[in-house]
Amino acid sequence: MDGPASKLRLPIAATGNSSAARVLDDWYVVCTSAQLDALGTKPLAAKLYGMPIAVFRTAAGELGALLDRCAHRNVPLSDGAVDGALLRCGYHGWAFDTAGVCREIPTLCAEVEGKARVVPRFAAREQDGVVWVYATPDVEPAREPYVFRWVRDPRYQSGREIFEVEGTIHAVAENALDVPHTAFLHSGLFRKAGGGNRVEVVVRRWHDRAEAEYIGEPRPPGVVGRLLAPGGGVVEHFDRFVLPSITEVEYRLGDASHICTVSALTPITDTRTRLTAVISFRLPLPAFMVTPVLGPLARAIFKQDARVLERQAANVARFGGESFVSTEVDALGPSILRLLRNAERGDRAEIGQPHEHRFFIDV
Ligand code: FES
Ligand SMILES: [Fe+2]
């Protein structure tokens, strides 16, 4: 017979739900080119989904990314150093080329190369001032890394900020693209609650991206809005998520004013994410007047986001899983999760016409 203690049930069971998704057949930013340069011959210890990767540049400038575990006795290769065209382990001096093949073993007279004397290698590319690594080792990449198109456009000025936060790619991407929290969490910095404007939202989802277009949105009242449109007006506003982990926020007023914030999210682990945020702008005001305002403002907004994401992640962990409820004003969150889940399964089949959904919000 059951005793009284066995009848006790916790009223809230852990859901075990998690929005963490591992999209491994794609590219992620591991560092900036400048960070790698600053290390000299020392490799950079990176992580993707918790997988340690040693990133380095040979003397000739070739980029290498190897699993951060020496084939010999498993010392991290990132503790070693670049020696000409090779990355040399700091323990017994085994030295690997950018393909992960061991080319030198000090004191060994016999043949150096052997089938087991290899380290998995990751495809690596450098473009737009950042280093990208493909998250599956020893394969030909299925696609190319994302292009920061406004960084490449000479009409734009760009600045970069790097932040690290607790949260899955989904949580961080949703936060970066979410409108309703801006009037609340960032009240006064960007939007205010109860602005009294009805705005139409069009959410579209393709096989590899989703976007929310806000139609008829008056210039946001905060500092960013004033930089963008000193004389007021109705702005064009797009929020976009691009697989595997890019967010784009675009505000435009006519042809002269355009501010775009692009964040490339890096899954350091399933629940810790780095943002490489690039703000590009083209404004009637000169850059020397804009930059001192935009930089500190972006950091202030981000601090509030980082704090709430940290609280969210800690509480999800405390309750043993996520239990989310959404409404249509959570415009992109569910679409982002769907894209991630499909991509995780390897499903990115083109769908022709985008799925489209329209509704109104009050901002
Ligand atoms: S552990 Fe790397 S050379 Fe021995
Ligand atoms: Fe925010």
Coordinates of C-alpha atoms and ligand atoms in Angstrom, one line a residue:
M1 CA 0.0 0.0 0.0
D2 CA 1.2 3.5 -0.8
G3 CA 2.3 5.6 2.1
P4 CA 1.3 9.3 2.3
A5 CA 4.7 10.4 1.0
S6 CA 4.3 8.5 -2.3
K7 CA 1.1 10.4 -3.0
L8 CA 3.0 13.7 -3.1
R9 CA 3.4 15.0 -6.6
L10 CA 5.0 18.2 -7.6
P11 CA 2.3 20.3 -9.3
I12 CA 4.7 21.5 -12.0
A13 CA 6.5 18.8 -13.9
A14 CA 9.6 19.6 -15.9
T15 CA 8.7 19.8 -19.5
G16 CA 12.2 18.9 -20.8
N17 CA 11.4 21.1 -23.8
S18 CA 14.3 23.0 -25.3
S19 CA 14.5 25.4 -28.3
A20 CA 18.2 24.3 -28.7
A21 CA 18.7 23.1 -32.2
R22 CA 22.0 22.1 -33.8
V23 CA 22.3 23.1 -37.4
L24 CA 25.7 21.6 -38.2
D25 CA 25.8 21.9 -42.0
D26 CA 26.4 25.7 -42.0
W27 CA 28.8 28.5 -41.1
Y28 CA 29.3 30.4 -37.9
V29 CA 31.5 33.3 -37.0
V30 CA 34.2 32.2 -34.6
C31 CA 36.2 35.4 -34.2
T32 CA 37.1 38.6 -36.0
S33 CA 40.2 38.7 -38.3
A34 CA 41.7 41.3 -35.9
Q35 CA 41.3 38.9 -32.9
L36 CA 43.2 36.2 -34.8
D37 CA 45.9 38.6 -35.9
A38 CA 46.4 39.9 -32.3
L39 CA 47.3 36.4 -31.2
G40 CA 50.4 36.2 -33.5
T41 CA 51.5 32.5 -33.7
K42 CA 49.1 31.4 -31.0
P43 CA 45.9 29.7 -32.2
L44 CA 42.5 30.8 -31.1
A45 CA 40.5 28.4 -28.9
A46 CA 36.9 28.5 -30.4
K47 CA 33.8 26.5 -29.7
L48 CA 30.8 25.6 -31.7
Y49 CA 28.0 23.7 -29.9
G50 CA 30.6 22.9 -27.2
M51 CA 32.9 21.4 -29.8
P52 CA 36.5 22.8 -29.2
I53 CA 38.2 24.1 -32.4
A54 CA 41.7 25.5 -32.8
V55 CA 41.7 28.3 -35.3
F56 CA 45.0 29.5 -36.7
R57 CA 46.7 31.3 -39.6
T58 CA 49.9 29.9 -41.1
A59 CA 53.0 32.0 -41.8
A60 CA 51.8 32.2 -45.5
G61 CA 48.4 33.5 -44.3
E62 CA 46.4 30.3 -44.9
L63 CA 43.5 29.8 -42.5
G64 CA 43.2 26.5 -40.5
A65 CA 40.6 25.1 -38.1
L66 CA 41.2 21.8 -36.5
L67 CA 39.5 19.9 -33.8
D68 CA 41.2 21.1 -30.6
R69 CA 42.7 17.8 -29.6
C70 CA 46.1 16.5 -30.6
A71 CA 45.9 13.1 -32.2
H72 CA 48.8 11.9 -30.0
R73 CA 47.9 12.4 -26.4
N74 CA 44.9 14.8 -26.7
V75 CA 46.5 18.0 -25.5
P76 CA 44.6 21.0 -26.9
L77 CA 46.2 22.1 -30.1
S78 CA 45.2 25.7 -29.2
D79 CA 47.9 25.4 -26.5
G80 CA 50.5 25.0 -29.2
A81 CA 51.8 27.4 -31.8
V82 CA 52.0 28.0 -35.5
D83 CA 55.3 27.0 -37.0
G84 CA 55.5 28.0 -40.7
A85 CA 52.8 26.1 -42.5
L86 CA 52.0 23.8 -39.5
L87 CA 50.3 24.0 -36.1
R88 CA 52.6 22.4 -33.6
C89 CA 51.4 20.8 -30.4
G90 CA 53.0 22.0 -27.2
Y91 CA 53.6 18.6 -25.7
H92 CA 55.7 16.3 -28.0
G93 CA 55.8 18.7 -31.0
W94 CA 53.6 16.8 -33.4
A95 CA 52.8 19.3 -36.2
F96 CA 49.7 19.3 -38.3
D97 CA 48.9 21.1 -41.6
T98 CA 45.6 22.9 -42.3
A99 CA 44.1 19.6 -43.6
G100 CA 44.7 18.1 -40.2
V101 CA 47.5 15.7 -41.4
C102 CA 50.5 15.2 -39.2
R103 CA 53.6 16.2 -41.1
E104 CA 56.3 16.2 -38.4
I105 CA 57.0 14.1 -35.3
P106 CA 60.1 15.1 -33.5
T107 CA 62.6 12.2 -32.9
L108 CA 60.7 9.8 -35.1
C109 CA 62.9 8.3 -37.8
A110 CA 60.2 6.2 -39.4
E111 CA 57.5 7.4 -41.7
V112 CA 55.6 10.4 -40.1
E113 CA 52.3 10.2 -41.9
G114 CA 49.8 7.6 -40.8
K115 CA 46.1 7.1 -41.2
A116 CA 45.4 7.6 -37.5
R117 CA 47.7 10.6 -37.2
V118 CA 45.2 13.1 -38.4
V119 CA 43.0 15.6 -36.7
P120 CA 39.5 16.4 -38.0
R121 CA 39.5 19.7 -39.9
F122 CA 36.8 22.3 -40.4
A123 CA 36.4 24.4 -43.5
A124 CA 37.3 28.0 -42.6
R125 CA 36.8 31.3 -44.5
E126 CA 37.6 34.9 -43.8
Q127 CA 35.4 37.6 -45.2
D128 CA 33.9 41.0 -44.1
G129 CA 36.5 41.1 -41.3
V130 CA 35.4 38.0 -39.5
V131 CA 36.4 34.3 -39.5
W132 CA 33.7 31.7 -40.3
V133 CA 34.0 28.0 -39.6
Y134 CA 31.7 25.3 -41.0
A135 CA 30.4 23.2 -38.1
T136 CA 30.8 19.7 -39.7
P137 CA 34.4 18.5 -40.0
D138 CA 35.9 16.8 -43.0
V139 CA 33.2 17.6 -45.5
E140 CA 32.8 20.0 -48.5
P141 CA 30.5 22.8 -47.3
A142 CA 27.0 22.6 -48.7
R143 CA 26.8 26.4 -48.9
E144 CA 28.7 29.7 -48.5
P145 CA 28.9 31.9 -45.4
Y146 CA 26.5 34.9 -45.0
V147 CA 27.6 38.1 -46.7
F148 CA 27.4 41.4 -44.7
R149 CA 26.1 43.2 -47.8
W150 CA 26.0 46.7 -46.2
V151 CA 29.5 46.4 -44.9
R152 CA 30.6 45.9 -48.5
D153 CA 28.6 48.9 -49.8
P154 CA 30.8 52.0 -49.8
R155 CA 27.8 54.3 -49.1
Y156 CA 27.5 52.8 -45.6
Q157 CA 29.5 53.3 -42.4
S158 CA 29.8 50.3 -40.2
G159 CA 30.7 49.5 -36.6
R160 CA 30.9 46.2 -34.7
E161 CA 30.1 45.1 -31.2
I162 CA 30.6 41.7 -29.7
F163 CA 28.5 40.4 -26.8
E164 CA 28.1 37.0 -25.1
V165 CA 24.8 36.0 -23.5
E166 CA 23.1 33.0 -22.0
G167 CA 20.4 31.6 -24.2
T168 CA 19.8 29.3 -27.2
I169 CA 20.2 30.6 -30.7
H170 CA 16.4 30.7 -30.8
A171 CA 16.1 32.8 -27.6
V172 CA 18.7 35.2 -28.7
A173 CA 17.5 35.6 -32.3
E174 CA 13.9 36.0 -31.2
N175 CA 15.0 38.7 -28.7
A176 CA 17.0 40.6 -31.4
L177 CA 13.9 40.6 -33.7
D178 CA 11.2 41.0 -31.2
V179 CA 9.2 44.3 -31.3
P180 CA 6.8 44.1 -28.3
H181 CA 9.6 44.0 -25.7
T182 CA 11.2 47.2 -27.0
A183 CA 8.4 49.4 -25.6
F184 CA 8.6 47.6 -22.3
L185 CA 12.1 46.4 -21.5
H186 CA 13.8 49.3 -23.3
S187 CA 11.1 51.9 -22.5
G188 CA 12.3 55.4 -23.4
L189 CA 15.5 54.2 -25.2
F190 CA 13.7 53.1 -28.4
R191 CA 9.9 52.9 -28.2
K192 CA 7.4 53.9 -25.6
A193 CA 4.5 51.8 -24.5
G194 CA 1.1 53.1 -25.6
G195 CA 2.3 55.0 -28.7
G196 CA -1.3 54.8 -30.1
N197 CA -0.3 53.7 -33.6
R198 CA -1.8 50.8 -35.4
V199 CA 0.7 49.1 -37.6
E200 CA 0.2 46.2 -40.1
V201 CA 2.6 43.3 -39.8
V202 CA 3.3 40.9 -42.6
V203 CA 5.3 37.8 -41.6
R204 CA 6.8 35.7 -44.4
R205 CA 8.6 32.5 -44.2
W206 CA 10.8 30.9 -46.9
H207 CA 12.8 27.7 -46.7
D208 CA 15.9 29.5 -45.3
R209 CA 14.6 32.7 -43.7
A210 CA 11.7 34.5 -42.2
E211 CA 10.9 38.2 -42.1
A212 CA 8.4 40.5 -40.5
E213 CA 7.6 43.7 -42.4
Y214 CA 6.0 46.5 -40.4
I215 CA 3.8 48.8 -42.6
G216 CA 2.8 52.3 -41.6
E217 CA 5.1 52.5 -38.5
P218 CA 5.7 56.1 -37.5
R219 CA 9.3 57.0 -36.7
P220 CA 10.1 55.5 -33.3
P221 CA 10.3 58.3 -30.7
G222 CA 13.7 57.4 -29.2
V223 CA 17.2 58.5 -30.2
V224 CA 17.5 56.0 -33.0
G225 CA 14.3 57.3 -34.5
R226 CA 15.5 60.8 -34.3
L227 CA 18.8 60.0 -36.0
L228 CA 17.0 58.1 -38.7
A229 CA 14.3 60.6 -39.4
P230 CA 15.0 64.0 -37.8
G231 CA 11.8 65.4 -39.4
G232 CA 9.6 62.4 -38.5
G233 CA 7.7 60.4 -41.1
V234 CA 6.7 56.8 -41.6
V235 CA 9.6 54.3 -41.7
E236 CA 10.1 51.1 -43.5
H237 CA 10.9 48.4 -41.0
F238 CA 12.0 44.8 -41.6
D239 CA 13.1 42.2 -39.1
R240 CA 14.6 39.1 -40.6
F241 CA 16.1 35.7 -39.5
V242 CA 18.4 33.9 -41.9
L243 CA 19.6 30.4 -41.3
P244 CA 21.5 29.3 -39.5
S245 CA 21.8 32.2 -37.1
I246 CA 21.7 35.6 -38.7
T247 CA 19.4 38.4 -37.6
E248 CA 18.8 41.6 -39.6
V249 CA 16.9 44.6 -38.4
E250 CA 16.4 47.3 -41.0
Y251 CA 14.9 50.8 -40.7
R252 CA 14.7 53.0 -43.8
L253 CA 13.2 56.4 -44.4
G254 CA 13.3 57.3 -48.1
D255 CA 16.6 56.8 -49.9
A256 CA 18.8 58.8 -47.6
S257 CA 18.3 57.2 -44.2
H258 CA 19.0 53.5 -43.6
I259 CA 20.1 51.8 -40.4
C260 CA 20.7 48.1 -40.4
T261 CA 21.8 46.0 -37.5
V262 CA 23.0 42.5 -38.4
S263 CA 23.9 40.0 -35.8
A264 CA 25.7 36.7 -36.6
L265 CA 25.0 34.4 -33.7
T266 CA 27.6 31.8 -32.6
P267 CA 26.4 28.8 -30.6
I268 CA 29.3 28.5 -28.2
T269 CA 27.2 25.8 -26.5
D270 CA 23.6 24.9 -26.9
T271 CA 22.6 27.5 -24.3
R272 CA 25.4 30.1 -24.6
T273 CA 25.5 32.4 -27.6
R274 CA 27.9 35.1 -28.9
L275 CA 26.6 38.0 -31.0
T276 CA 28.8 39.6 -33.6
A277 CA 26.7 42.7 -34.1
V278 CA 27.4 45.0 -37.1
I279 CA 25.5 48.3 -37.3
S280 CA 25.7 49.8 -40.8
F281 CA 24.1 53.1 -41.6
R282 CA 23.7 55.7 -44.3
L283 CA 22.2 58.9 -42.8
P284 CA 21.9 62.6 -43.6
L285 CA 24.1 63.4 -40.6
P286 CA 27.8 62.8 -40.9
A287 CA 29.2 59.6 -39.3
F288 CA 31.3 61.5 -36.7
M289 CA 28.0 62.8 -35.2
V290 CA 26.2 59.5 -35.4
T291 CA 28.8 57.0 -34.1
P292 CA 29.2 58.5 -30.6
V293 CA 25.4 58.2 -30.1
L294 CA 24.7 54.8 -31.8
G295 CA 27.5 52.8 -30.1
P296 CA 26.7 53.6 -26.4
L297 CA 23.0 53.4 -27.2
A298 CA 23.4 49.9 -28.7
R299 CA 25.4 48.8 -25.7
A300 CA 22.8 50.2 -23.2
I301 CA 20.0 48.4 -25.1
F302 CA 22.0 45.2 -25.3
K303 CA 22.8 45.2 -21.5
Q304 CA 19.1 45.1 -20.8
D305 CA 18.6 42.3 -23.3
A306 CA 21.5 40.3 -21.9
R307 CA 20.1 40.6 -18.4
V308 CA 16.6 39.4 -19.3
L309 CA 18.0 36.6 -21.5
E310 CA 20.2 35.5 -18.6
R311 CA 17.1 35.4 -16.3
Q312 CA 15.1 33.5 -18.9
A313 CA 17.8 30.9 -19.4
A314 CA 18.3 30.4 -15.6
N315 CA 14.6 30.1 -15.1
V316 CA 14.1 27.6 -17.9
A317 CA 17.0 25.5 -16.3
R318 CA 15.4 25.9 -12.9
F319 CA 12.1 24.5 -14.1
G320 CA 13.7 21.7 -16.2
G321 CA 12.6 23.0 -19.6
E322 CA 10.7 25.6 -21.6
S323 CA 6.9 26.1 -21.4
F324 CA 6.2 28.9 -23.9
V325 CA 2.9 30.4 -24.9
S326 CA 2.9 32.7 -28.0
T327 CA 0.5 35.1 -29.6
E328 CA 0.7 36.6 -33.1
V329 CA 2.7 39.6 -31.9
D330 CA 5.5 37.1 -31.2
A331 CA 5.9 37.6 -34.9
L332 CA 9.1 35.6 -35.7
G333 CA 9.8 33.4 -32.7
P334 CA 7.7 30.4 -33.9
S335 CA 9.0 30.7 -37.5
I336 CA 12.6 30.8 -36.3
L337 CA 12.1 27.6 -34.3
R338 CA 10.5 25.9 -37.2
L339 CA 13.3 26.9 -39.6
L340 CA 15.9 25.7 -37.0
R341 CA 14.1 22.4 -36.5
N342 CA 13.8 21.8 -40.2
A343 CA 17.4 22.7 -40.8
E344 CA 18.6 20.5 -38.0
R345 CA 16.9 17.6 -39.8
G346 CA 18.6 18.7 -43.0
D347 CA 15.4 19.9 -44.6
R348 CA 15.8 23.2 -46.5
A349 CA 13.8 22.3 -49.5
E350 CA 12.7 25.5 -51.4
I351 CA 9.0 26.2 -51.0
G352 CA 8.4 28.6 -53.9
Q353 CA 5.9 31.2 -52.6
P354 CA 6.6 32.2 -49.0
H355 CA 4.1 31.3 -46.3
E356 CA 2.5 34.7 -45.4
H357 CA 0.5 35.8 -42.4
R358 CA -0.9 39.4 -41.8
F359 CA -2.1 41.1 -38.6
F360 CA -2.1 44.4 -36.8
I361 CA -0.2 45.6 -33.7
D362 CA -0.5 48.7 -31.6
V363 CA 2.8 50.4 -31.1
Ligands
FES1 S1 50.0 15.3 -27.1 FE1 50.4 16.5 -28.9 S2 52.4 15.8 -29.4 FE2 51.9 14.6 -27.8
FE2 FE 15.9 44.2 -26.9

